[in-house]
XYZ file of C-alpha atoms in Angstrom:
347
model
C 20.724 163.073 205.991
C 18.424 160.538 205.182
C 14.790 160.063 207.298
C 14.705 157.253 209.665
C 12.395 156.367 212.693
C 10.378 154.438 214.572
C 9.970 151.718 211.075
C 8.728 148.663 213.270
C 5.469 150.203 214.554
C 2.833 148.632 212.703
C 0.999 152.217 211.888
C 4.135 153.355 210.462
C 3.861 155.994 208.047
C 6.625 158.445 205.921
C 5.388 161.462 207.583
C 3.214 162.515 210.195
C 1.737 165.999 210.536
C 0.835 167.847 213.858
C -1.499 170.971 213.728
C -4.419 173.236 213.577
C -6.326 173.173 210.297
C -9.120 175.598 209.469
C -11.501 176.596 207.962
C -11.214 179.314 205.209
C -13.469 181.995 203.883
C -12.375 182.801 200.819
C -13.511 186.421 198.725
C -16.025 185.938 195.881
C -14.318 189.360 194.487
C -11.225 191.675 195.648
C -11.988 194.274 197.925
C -12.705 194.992 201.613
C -13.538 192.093 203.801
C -16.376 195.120 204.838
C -16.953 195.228 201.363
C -16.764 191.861 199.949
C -20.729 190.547 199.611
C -20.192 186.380 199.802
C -17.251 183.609 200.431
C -16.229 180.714 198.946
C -15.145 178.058 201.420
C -11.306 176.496 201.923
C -9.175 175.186 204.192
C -6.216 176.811 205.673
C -3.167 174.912 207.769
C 0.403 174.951 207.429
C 0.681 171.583 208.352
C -2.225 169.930 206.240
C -1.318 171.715 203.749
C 2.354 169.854 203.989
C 0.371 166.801 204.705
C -1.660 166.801 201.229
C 0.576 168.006 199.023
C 3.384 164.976 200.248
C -0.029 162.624 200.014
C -0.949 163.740 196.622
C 2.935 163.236 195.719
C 2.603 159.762 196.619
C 3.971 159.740 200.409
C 1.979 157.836 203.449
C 0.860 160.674 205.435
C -1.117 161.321 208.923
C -2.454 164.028 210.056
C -2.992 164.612 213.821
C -5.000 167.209 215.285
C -8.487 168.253 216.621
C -11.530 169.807 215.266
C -15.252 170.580 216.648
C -18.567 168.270 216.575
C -19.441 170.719 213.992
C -19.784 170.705 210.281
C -16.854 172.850 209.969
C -14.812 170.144 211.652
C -16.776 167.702 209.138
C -15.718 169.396 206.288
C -12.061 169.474 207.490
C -11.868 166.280 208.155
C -13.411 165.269 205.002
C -11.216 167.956 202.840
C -8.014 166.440 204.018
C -8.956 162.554 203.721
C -9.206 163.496 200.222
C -5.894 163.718 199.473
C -5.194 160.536 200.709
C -4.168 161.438 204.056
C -4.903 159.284 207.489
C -7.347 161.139 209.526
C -8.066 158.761 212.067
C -6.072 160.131 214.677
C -7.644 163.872 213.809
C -10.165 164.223 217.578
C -13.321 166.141 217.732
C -13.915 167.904 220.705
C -17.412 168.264 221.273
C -17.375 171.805 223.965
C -15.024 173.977 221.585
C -15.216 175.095 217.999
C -13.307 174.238 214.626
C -11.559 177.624 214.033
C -12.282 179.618 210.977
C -10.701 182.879 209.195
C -11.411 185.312 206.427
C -9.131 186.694 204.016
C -9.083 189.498 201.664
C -7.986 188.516 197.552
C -4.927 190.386 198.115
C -1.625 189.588 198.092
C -0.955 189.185 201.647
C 2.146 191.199 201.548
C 0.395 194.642 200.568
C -0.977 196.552 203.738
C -4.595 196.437 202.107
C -4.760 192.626 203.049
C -7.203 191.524 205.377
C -6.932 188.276 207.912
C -10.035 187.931 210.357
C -8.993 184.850 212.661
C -11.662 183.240 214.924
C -9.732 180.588 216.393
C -8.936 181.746 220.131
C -10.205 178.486 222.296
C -10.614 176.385 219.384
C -10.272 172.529 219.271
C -7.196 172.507 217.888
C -6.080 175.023 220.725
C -6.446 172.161 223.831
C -3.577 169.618 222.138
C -1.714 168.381 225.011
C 0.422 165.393 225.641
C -3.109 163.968 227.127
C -5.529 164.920 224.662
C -3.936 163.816 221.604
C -2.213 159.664 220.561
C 1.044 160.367 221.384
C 1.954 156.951 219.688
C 0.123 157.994 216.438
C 2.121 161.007 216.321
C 5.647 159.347 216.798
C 4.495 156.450 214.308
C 6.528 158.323 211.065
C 9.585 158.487 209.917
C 9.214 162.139 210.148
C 7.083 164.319 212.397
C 6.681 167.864 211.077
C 6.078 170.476 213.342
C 5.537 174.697 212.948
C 6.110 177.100 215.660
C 2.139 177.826 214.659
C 0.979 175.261 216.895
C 3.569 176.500 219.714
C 1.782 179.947 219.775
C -1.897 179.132 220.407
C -1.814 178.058 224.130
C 0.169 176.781 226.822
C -0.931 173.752 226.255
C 0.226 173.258 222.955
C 4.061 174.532 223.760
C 4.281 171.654 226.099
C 3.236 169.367 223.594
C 5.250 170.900 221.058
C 8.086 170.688 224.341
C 7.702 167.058 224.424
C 8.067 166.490 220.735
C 11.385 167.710 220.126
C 12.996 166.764 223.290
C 15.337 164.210 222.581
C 14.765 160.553 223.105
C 14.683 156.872 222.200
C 12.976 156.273 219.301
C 12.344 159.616 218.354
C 11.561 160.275 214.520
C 13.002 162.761 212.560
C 11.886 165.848 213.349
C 10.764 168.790 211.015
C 10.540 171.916 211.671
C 9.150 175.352 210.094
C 9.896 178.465 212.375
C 6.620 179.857 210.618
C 6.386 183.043 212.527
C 2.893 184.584 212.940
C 3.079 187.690 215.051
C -0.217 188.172 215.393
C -0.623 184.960 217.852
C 2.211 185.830 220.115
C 0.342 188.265 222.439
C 3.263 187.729 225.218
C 6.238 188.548 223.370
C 8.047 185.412 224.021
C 8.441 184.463 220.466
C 11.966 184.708 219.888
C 12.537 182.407 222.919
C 10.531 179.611 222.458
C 10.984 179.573 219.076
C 14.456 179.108 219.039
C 14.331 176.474 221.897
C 12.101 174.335 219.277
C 14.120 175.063 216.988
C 17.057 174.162 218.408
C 15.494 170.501 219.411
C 14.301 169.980 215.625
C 16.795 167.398 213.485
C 15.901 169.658 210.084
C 14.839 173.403 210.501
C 13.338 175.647 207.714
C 13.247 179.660 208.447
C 12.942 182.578 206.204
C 15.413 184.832 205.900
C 13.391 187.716 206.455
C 11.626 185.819 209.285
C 15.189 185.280 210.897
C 15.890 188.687 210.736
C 12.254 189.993 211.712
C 12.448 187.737 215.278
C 16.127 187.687 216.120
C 17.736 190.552 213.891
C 19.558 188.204 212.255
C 21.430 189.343 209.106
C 22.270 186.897 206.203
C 22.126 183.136 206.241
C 25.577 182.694 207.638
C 24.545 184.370 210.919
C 21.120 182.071 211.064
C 23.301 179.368 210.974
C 25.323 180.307 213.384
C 22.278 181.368 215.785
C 20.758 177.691 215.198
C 23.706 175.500 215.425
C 21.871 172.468 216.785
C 19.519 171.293 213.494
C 21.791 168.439 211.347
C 19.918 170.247 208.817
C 18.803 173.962 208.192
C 16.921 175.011 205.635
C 16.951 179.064 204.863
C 14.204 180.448 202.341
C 15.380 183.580 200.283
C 12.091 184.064 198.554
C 12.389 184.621 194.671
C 16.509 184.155 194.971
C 16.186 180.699 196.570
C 17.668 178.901 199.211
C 20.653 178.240 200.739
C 20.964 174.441 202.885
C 23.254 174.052 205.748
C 24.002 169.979 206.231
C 27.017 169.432 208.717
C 29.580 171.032 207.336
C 28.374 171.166 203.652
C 26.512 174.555 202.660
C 24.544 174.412 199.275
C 22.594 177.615 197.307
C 19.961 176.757 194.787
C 18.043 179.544 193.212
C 14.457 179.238 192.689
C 13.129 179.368 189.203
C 11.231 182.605 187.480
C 7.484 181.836 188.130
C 4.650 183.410 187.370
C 2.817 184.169 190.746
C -0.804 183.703 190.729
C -1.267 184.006 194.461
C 1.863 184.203 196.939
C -0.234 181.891 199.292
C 1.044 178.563 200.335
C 4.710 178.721 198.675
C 6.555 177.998 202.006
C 4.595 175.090 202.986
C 4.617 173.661 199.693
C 8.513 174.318 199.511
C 8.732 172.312 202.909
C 6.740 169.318 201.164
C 8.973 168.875 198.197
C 12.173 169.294 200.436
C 10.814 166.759 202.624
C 9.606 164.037 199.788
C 13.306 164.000 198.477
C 14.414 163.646 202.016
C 12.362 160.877 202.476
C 13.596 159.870 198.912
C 17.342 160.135 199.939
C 17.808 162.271 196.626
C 21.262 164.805 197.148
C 20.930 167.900 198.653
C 20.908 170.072 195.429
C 17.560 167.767 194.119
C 15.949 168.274 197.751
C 16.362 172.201 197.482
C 14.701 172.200 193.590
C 12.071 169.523 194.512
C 10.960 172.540 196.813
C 11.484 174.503 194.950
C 9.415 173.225 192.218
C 6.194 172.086 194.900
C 6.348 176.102 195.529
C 6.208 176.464 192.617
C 3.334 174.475 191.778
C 1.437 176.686 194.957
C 1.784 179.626 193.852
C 1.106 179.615 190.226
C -2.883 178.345 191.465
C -5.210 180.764 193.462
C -5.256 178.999 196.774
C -3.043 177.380 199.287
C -2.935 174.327 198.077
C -1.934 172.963 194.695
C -1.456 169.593 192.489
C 1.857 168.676 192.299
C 3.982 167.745 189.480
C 3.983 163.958 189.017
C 7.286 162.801 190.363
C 8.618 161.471 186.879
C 8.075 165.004 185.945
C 9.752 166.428 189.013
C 12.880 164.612 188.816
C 13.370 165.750 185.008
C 13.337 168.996 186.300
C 15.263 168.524 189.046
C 17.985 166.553 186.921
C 18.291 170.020 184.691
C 21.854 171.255 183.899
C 22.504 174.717 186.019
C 21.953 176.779 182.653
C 19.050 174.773 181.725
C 17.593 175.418 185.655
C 18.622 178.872 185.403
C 16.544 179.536 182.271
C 13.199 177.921 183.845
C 10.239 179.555 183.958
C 6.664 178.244 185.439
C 3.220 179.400 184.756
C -0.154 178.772 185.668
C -1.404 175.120 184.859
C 2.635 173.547 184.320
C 2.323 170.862 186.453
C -0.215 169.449 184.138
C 2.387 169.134 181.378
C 4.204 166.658 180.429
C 5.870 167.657 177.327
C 10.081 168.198 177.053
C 12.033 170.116 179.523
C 13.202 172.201 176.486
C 9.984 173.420 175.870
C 9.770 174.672 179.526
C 13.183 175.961 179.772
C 12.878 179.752 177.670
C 13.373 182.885 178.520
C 11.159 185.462 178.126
């Protein structure tokens, strides 16, 4: 499958991103968020976070959204032009707030982890087909959606409903279950999510998320529980990930990294995947390009991370199965350049 769209529109860009950003308070030291004494200040968004790491791999990206008239929404705004992503179709709403969140320094898989959201009637919480440029958002070759944006308010499912219903013109659409339970008060989850899914053209799910919403067991039964995506994308953590494209079903394992922070890794995955879509690199490269961008996440301390510079990428990605399989990545590889056999050990 190879990205096409909407390429006459004279705003075009490679990939346009739809959803809430926010504002991140980040622990000065581990410890309760009762405990913890000051914050260091981030931003937090699965889709900017796809949006600048595909910027800051060289792709034309936008960004589409809506913040406050506050400095929060400032510094948003600000953060993510920085990567070289368009934020002129990003709105400010000047009666509700830029949302904001703590987190604890944990690893957000251990029970001691900490998430404080303050988001409910946000900005970013009144999209609609009327409140944001409907003909900035559809100016891509891709538009990337999560089932995050889907969960916040009514509003924002019938935007999200509009999106991925098919029609003329339509750009390839991307689309990361990214299941938060937390934000689905109603129980409808499973539902709607599939229905988006279901309308996407490429689909990327967990495979624990599959089987945490729908029960599903293994990748073979995801696939056959979304059999309308061209493409499906199924994350196995540490083991990989397995691609379903038509009739052609592909397993790459993920190389050995050494995890600073497991923050960030499925967005980033979704970037790389995505940039050698957009690329029109085979399906093996696509899966170890993502591979690689998570890679690159979480071997840093935050969400989002530089990427490898593409010539380095592809080296990587052009590695023999044994050479692959004998990868491991640490903190600060993506500033490397040196051989691939100096990479490639074992421990």
């Amino acid at each position: 499958m190879t990205a096409t769209g909407p390429c006459n529109a004279p705003d075009v860009v490679d990939v346009v991103a739809l959803g809430e950003s926010m504002v991140a308070l980040l622990p000065s030291r581990p410890g309760r968020l009762a405990d913890v004494p000051s914050f260091d200040r981030g931003i937090g968004g699965a889709e900017s976070n796809v949006a600048c790491a595909l910027a800051a791999a060289g792709h034309t990206v936008r960004w589409v959204s809506r913040v406050g008239t506050d400095g929060f929404g400032d510094h948003l705004v600000e953060t993510v032009g920085s990567y070289g992503v368009d934020v002129t179709s990003v709105r400010r709403d000047p009666t509700r707030p830029t949302g904001v969140y703590f987190r604890t320094a944990g690893d957000r898989a251990t029970e001691a982890h900490e998430v404080a959201y303050y988001r409910a009637g946000s900005a970013a919480s009144a999209m609609s087909v009327d409140t944001v440029g409907l003909d900035a958002v559809r100016a891509g070759r891709v538009l990337h959606l999560t089932g995050i944006t889907a969960a916040l308010s009514a509003d924002c499912l019938g935007l999200l409903r509009e999106l991925t219903a098919p029609g003329p013109g339509r750009p390839l659409v991307s689309f990361d279950v990214n299941h938060r339970p937390r934000l689905w008060t109603d129980g409808n989850s499973p539902q709607v999510l599939l229905e988006l899914a279901r309308g996407a053209d490429l689909v990327f799910v967990g495979e624990d998320e599959a089987a945490e919403v729908w029960g599903l067991d293994g990748v073979d039964a995801v696939r056959t529980a979304f059999p309308d995506p061209e493409v499906l994308v199924v994350k196995q953590g540490a083991l990989g990930a397995t691609v379903f494209d038509r009739g052609r079903v592909l397993h790459v394992p993920a190389p050995r990294v050494d995890v600073v922070a497991a923050v960030g890794a499925g967005d980033a995955f979704a970037a790389g995947f995505l940039s050698a879509t957009l690329r029109g690199l085979p399906l093996r490269d696509r899966l170890r390009h993502g591979h690689l961008m998570a890679a690159a996440a979480l071997t840093v301390p935050g969400d989002l991370a530089v990427p490898p510079g593409r010539a380095h990428a592809d080296r990587l990605a052009a590695l023999d199965p044994q050479a692959w399989g004998r990868l491991r990545l640490g903190p600060g590889w993506t500033h490397t350049e040196d051989r691939a056999d100096e990479e490639v050990r074992t421990p």
